[in-house]
PDB file of C-alpha atoms in Angstrom:
ATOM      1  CA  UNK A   1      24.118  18.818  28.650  1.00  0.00           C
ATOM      2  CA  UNK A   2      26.149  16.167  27.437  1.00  0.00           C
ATOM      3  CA  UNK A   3      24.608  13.371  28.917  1.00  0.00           C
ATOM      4  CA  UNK A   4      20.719  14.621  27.091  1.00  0.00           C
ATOM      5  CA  UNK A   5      22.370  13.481  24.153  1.00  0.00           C
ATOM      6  CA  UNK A   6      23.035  10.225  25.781  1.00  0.00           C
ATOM      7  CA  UNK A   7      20.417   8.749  27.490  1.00  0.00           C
ATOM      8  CA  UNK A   8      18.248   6.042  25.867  1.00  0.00           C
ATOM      9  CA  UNK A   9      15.853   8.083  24.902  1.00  0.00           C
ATOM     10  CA  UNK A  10      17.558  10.068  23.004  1.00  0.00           C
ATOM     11  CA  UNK A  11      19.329   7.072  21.500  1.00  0.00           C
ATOM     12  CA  UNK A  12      15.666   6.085  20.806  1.00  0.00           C
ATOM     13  CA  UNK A  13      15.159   8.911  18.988  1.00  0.00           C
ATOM     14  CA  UNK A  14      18.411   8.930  16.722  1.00  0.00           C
ATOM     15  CA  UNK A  15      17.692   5.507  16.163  1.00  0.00           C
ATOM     16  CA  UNK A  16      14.408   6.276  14.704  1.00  0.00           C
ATOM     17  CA  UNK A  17      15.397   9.367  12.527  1.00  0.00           C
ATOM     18  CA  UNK A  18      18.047   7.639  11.316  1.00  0.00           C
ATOM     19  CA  UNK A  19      16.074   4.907   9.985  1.00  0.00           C
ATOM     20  CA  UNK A  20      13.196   7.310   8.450  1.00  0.00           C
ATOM     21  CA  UNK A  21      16.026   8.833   6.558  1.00  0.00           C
ATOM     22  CA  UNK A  22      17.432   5.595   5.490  1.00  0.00           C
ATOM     23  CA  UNK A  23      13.667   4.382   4.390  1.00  0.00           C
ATOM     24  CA  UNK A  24      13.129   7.729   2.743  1.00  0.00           C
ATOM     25  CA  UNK A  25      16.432   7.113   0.791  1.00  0.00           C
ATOM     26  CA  UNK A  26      15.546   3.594   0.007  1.00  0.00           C
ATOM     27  CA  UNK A  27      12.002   4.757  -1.488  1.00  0.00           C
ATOM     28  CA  UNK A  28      14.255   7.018  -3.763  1.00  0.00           C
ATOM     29  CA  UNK A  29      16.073   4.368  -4.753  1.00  0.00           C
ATOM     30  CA  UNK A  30      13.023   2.021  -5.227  1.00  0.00           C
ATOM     31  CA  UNK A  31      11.395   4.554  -7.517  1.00  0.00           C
ATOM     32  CA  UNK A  32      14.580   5.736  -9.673  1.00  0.00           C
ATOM     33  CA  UNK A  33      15.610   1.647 -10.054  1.00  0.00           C
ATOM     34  CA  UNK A  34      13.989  -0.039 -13.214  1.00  0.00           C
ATOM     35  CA  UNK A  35      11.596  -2.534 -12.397  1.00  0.00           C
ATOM     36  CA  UNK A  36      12.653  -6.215 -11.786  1.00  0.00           C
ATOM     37  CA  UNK A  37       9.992  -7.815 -12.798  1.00  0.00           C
ATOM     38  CA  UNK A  38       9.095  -5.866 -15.920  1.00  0.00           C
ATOM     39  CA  UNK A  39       9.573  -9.330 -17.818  1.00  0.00           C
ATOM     40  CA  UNK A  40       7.211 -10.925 -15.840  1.00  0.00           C
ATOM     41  CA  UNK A  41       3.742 -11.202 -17.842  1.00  0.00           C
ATOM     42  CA  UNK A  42       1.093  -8.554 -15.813  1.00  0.00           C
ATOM     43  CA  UNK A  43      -2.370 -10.452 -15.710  1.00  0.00           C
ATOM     44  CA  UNK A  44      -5.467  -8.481 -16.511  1.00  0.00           C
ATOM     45  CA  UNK A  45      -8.815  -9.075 -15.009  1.00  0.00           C
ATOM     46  CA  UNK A  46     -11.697  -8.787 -16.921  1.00  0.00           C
ATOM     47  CA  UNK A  47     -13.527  -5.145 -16.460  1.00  0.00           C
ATOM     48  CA  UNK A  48     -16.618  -4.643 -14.269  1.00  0.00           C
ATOM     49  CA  UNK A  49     -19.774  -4.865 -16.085  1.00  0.00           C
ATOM     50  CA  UNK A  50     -20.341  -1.055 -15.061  1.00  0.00           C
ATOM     51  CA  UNK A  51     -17.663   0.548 -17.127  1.00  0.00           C
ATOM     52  CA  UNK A  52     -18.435   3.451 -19.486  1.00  0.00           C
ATOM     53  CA  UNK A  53     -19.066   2.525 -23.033  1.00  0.00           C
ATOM     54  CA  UNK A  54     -17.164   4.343 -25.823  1.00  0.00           C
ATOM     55  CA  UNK A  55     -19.613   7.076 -26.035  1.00  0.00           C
ATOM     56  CA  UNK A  56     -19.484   8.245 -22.716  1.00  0.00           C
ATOM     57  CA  UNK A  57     -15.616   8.132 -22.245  1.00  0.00           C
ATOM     58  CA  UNK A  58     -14.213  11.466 -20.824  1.00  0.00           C
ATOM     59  CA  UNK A  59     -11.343  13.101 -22.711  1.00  0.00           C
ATOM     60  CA  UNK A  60      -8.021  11.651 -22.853  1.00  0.00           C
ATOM     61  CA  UNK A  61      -6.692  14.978 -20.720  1.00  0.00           C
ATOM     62  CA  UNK A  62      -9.585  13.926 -18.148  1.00  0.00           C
ATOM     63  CA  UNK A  63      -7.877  10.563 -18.255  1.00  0.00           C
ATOM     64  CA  UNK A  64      -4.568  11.464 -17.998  1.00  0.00           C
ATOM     65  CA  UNK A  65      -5.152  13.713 -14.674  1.00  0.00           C
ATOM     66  CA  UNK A  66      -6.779  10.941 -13.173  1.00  0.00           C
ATOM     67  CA  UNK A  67      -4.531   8.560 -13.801  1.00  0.00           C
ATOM     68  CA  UNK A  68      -1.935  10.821 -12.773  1.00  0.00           C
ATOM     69  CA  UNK A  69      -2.956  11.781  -9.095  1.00  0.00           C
ATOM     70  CA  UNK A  70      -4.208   8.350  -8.292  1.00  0.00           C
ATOM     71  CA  UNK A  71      -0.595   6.905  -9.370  1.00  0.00           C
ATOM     72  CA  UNK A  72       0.082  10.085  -7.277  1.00  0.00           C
ATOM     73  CA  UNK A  73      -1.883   9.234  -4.288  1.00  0.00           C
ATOM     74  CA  UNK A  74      -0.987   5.682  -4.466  1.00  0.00           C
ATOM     75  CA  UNK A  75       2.886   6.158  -4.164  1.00  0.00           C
ATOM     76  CA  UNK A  76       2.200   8.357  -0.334  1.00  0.00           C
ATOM     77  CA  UNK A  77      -0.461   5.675   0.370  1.00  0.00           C
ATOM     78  CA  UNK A  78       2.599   3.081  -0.034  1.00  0.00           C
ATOM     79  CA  UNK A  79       5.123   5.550   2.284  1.00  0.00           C
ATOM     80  CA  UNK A  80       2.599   6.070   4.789  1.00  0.00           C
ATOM     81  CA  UNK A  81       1.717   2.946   5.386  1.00  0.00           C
ATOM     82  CA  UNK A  82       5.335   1.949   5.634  1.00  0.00           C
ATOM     83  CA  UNK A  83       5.873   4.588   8.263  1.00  0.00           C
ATOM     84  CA  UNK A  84       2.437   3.967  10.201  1.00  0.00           C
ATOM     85  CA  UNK A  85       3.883  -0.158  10.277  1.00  0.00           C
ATOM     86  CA  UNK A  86       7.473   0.714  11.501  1.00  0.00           C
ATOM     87  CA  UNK A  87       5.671   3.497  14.443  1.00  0.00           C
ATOM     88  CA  UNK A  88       3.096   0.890  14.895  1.00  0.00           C
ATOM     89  CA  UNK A  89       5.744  -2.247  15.335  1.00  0.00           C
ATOM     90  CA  UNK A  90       7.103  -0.312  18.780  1.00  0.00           C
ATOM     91  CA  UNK A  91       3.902   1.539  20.096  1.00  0.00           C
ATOM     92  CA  UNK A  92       2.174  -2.072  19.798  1.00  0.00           C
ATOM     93  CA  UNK A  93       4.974  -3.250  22.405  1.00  0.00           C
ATOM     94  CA  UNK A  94       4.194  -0.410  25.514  1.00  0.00           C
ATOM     95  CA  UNK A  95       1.564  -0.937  28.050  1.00  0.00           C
ATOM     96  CA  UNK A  96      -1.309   1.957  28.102  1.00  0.00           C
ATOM     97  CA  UNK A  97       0.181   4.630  29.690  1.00  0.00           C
ATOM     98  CA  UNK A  98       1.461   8.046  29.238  1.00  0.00           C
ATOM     99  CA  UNK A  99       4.653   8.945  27.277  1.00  0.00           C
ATOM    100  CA  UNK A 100       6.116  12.673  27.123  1.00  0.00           C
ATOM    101  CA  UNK A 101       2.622  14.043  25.840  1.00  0.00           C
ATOM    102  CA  UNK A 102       1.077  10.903  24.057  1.00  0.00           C
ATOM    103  CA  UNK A 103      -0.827   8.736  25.371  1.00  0.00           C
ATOM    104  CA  UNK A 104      -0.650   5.388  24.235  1.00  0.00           C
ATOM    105  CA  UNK A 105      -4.471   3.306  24.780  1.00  0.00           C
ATOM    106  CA  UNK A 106      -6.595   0.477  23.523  1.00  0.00           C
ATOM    107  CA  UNK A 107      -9.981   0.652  22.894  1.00  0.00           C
ATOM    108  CA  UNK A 108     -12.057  -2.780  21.576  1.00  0.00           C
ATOM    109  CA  UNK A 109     -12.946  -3.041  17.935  1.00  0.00           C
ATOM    110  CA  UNK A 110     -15.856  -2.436  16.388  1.00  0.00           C
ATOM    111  CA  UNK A 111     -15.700  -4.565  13.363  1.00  0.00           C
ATOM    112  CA  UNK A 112     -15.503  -8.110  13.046  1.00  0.00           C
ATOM    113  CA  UNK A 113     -14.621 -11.234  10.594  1.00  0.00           C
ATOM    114  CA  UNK A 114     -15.526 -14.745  10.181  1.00  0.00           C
ATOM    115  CA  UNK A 115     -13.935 -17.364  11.852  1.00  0.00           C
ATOM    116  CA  UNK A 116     -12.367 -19.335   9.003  1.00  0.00           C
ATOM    117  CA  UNK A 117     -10.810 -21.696  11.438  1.00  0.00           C
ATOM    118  CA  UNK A 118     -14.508 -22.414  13.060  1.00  0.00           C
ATOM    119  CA  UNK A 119     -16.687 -22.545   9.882  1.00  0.00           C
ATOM    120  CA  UNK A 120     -13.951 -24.955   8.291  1.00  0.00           C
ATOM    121  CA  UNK A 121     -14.683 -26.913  11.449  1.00  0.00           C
ATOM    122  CA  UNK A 122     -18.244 -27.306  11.327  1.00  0.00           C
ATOM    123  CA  UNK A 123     -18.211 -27.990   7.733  1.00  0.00           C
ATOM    124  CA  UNK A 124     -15.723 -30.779   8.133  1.00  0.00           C
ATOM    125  CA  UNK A 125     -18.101 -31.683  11.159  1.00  0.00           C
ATOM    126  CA  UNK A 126     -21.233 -31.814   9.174  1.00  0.00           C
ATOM    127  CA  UNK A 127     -19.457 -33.268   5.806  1.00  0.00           C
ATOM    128  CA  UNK A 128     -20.261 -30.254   3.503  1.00  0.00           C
ATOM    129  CA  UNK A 129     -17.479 -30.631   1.840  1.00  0.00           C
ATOM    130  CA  UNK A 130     -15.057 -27.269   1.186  1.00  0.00           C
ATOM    131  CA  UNK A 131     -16.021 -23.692   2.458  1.00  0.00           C
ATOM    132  CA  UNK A 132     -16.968 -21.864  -0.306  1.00  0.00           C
ATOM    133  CA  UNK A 133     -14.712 -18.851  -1.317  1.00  0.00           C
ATOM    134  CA  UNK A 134     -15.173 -16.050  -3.699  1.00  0.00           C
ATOM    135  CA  UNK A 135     -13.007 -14.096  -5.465  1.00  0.00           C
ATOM    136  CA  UNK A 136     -12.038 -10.643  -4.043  1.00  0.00           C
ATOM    137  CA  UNK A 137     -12.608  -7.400  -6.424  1.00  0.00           C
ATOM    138  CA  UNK A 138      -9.890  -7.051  -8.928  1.00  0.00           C
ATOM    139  CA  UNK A 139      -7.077  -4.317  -7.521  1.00  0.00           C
ATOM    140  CA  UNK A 140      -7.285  -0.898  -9.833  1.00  0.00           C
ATOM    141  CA  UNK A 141      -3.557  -0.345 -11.603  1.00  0.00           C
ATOM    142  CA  UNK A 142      -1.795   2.470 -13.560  1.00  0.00           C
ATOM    143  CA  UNK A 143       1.153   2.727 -15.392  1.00  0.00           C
ATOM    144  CA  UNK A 144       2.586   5.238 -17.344  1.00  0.00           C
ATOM    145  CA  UNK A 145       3.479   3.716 -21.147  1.00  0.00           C
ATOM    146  CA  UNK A 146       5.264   5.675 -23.938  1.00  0.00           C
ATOM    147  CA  UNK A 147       4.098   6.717 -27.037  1.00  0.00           C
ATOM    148  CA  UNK A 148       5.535   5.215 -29.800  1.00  0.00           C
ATOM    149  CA  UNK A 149       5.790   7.554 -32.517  1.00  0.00           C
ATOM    150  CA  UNK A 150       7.539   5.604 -35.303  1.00  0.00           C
ATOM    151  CA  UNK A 151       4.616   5.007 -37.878  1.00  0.00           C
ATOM    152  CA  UNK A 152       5.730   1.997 -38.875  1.00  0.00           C
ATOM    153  CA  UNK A 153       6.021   0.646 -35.475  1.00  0.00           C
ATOM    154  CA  UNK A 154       2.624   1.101 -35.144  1.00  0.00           C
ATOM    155  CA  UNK A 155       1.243  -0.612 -37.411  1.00  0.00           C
ATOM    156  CA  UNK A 156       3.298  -3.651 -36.833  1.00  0.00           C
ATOM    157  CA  UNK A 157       2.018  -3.441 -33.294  1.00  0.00           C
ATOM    158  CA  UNK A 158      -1.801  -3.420 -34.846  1.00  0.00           C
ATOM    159  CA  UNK A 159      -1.008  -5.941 -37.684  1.00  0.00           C
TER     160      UNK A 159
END
């Protein structure tokens, strides 16, 4: 019996809860620590042109939800795609094959992108100068901000 909880596999495995505990402990931390770059001026980007005028707002409840579960949703977006990268950084390394009761395959994708390294070529080839880039759509934020309710403060803040 002893020597189940020493093979490599098992190792393996110790290894591997150990360090999901000690990235589950380190998101604690992450989220409990005060931001270090909460001096560092936040740039806005201008809104779409397809926002809702002031007329057609929801209410500010409506609002708050929303804002709420998509800070919500973002934060286990965040985890899970730290734990698919750390699965993902040893499964990558292991030929096709079966292991235990997964199987571990490849399959071609489907999608595809440009060749930035080949249409930089052929420009420089044919002299038309730099490839031309656009911007990519702004990235959607929310942050929770408290209310101030010190009268005075507030109008100093509108004046």
């Amino acid at each position: 019996m002893f020597h189940l909880l020493t093979s490599p596999r098992t190792a393996r495995t110790v290894r591997a809860m150990i360090g999901s505990l000690v990235e589950s402990a380190a998101d604690t931390l992450r989220s409990l620590a005060p931001a270090e770059q909460a001096d560092a001026e936040v740039v806005e980007a201008p809104d779409p042109a397809d926002v809702l005028d002031a007329d057609e707002l929801p209410e500010v409840d409506t609002i708050e939800a929303a804002a709420r579960e998509y800070e919500r949703a973002a934060d286990q977006a965040r985890r899970a795609d730290r734990g698919k990268r750390a699965a993902k950084k040893i499964l990558d390394k292991l030929p096709a094959g079966l292991y235990g009761t997964w199987r571990v395959f490849r399959t071609p994708s489907s999608r595809q992108t440009p060749d930035l390294a080949a249409i930089t070529a052929t420009y420089k080839k044919l002299g038309l100068g730099p490839v031309p880039m656009k911007d990519c759509a702004p990235s959607l934020k929310v942050e929770r901000v408290e209310i101030l309710a010190d009268i005075e403060t507030l109008t100093a803040v509108a004046a």
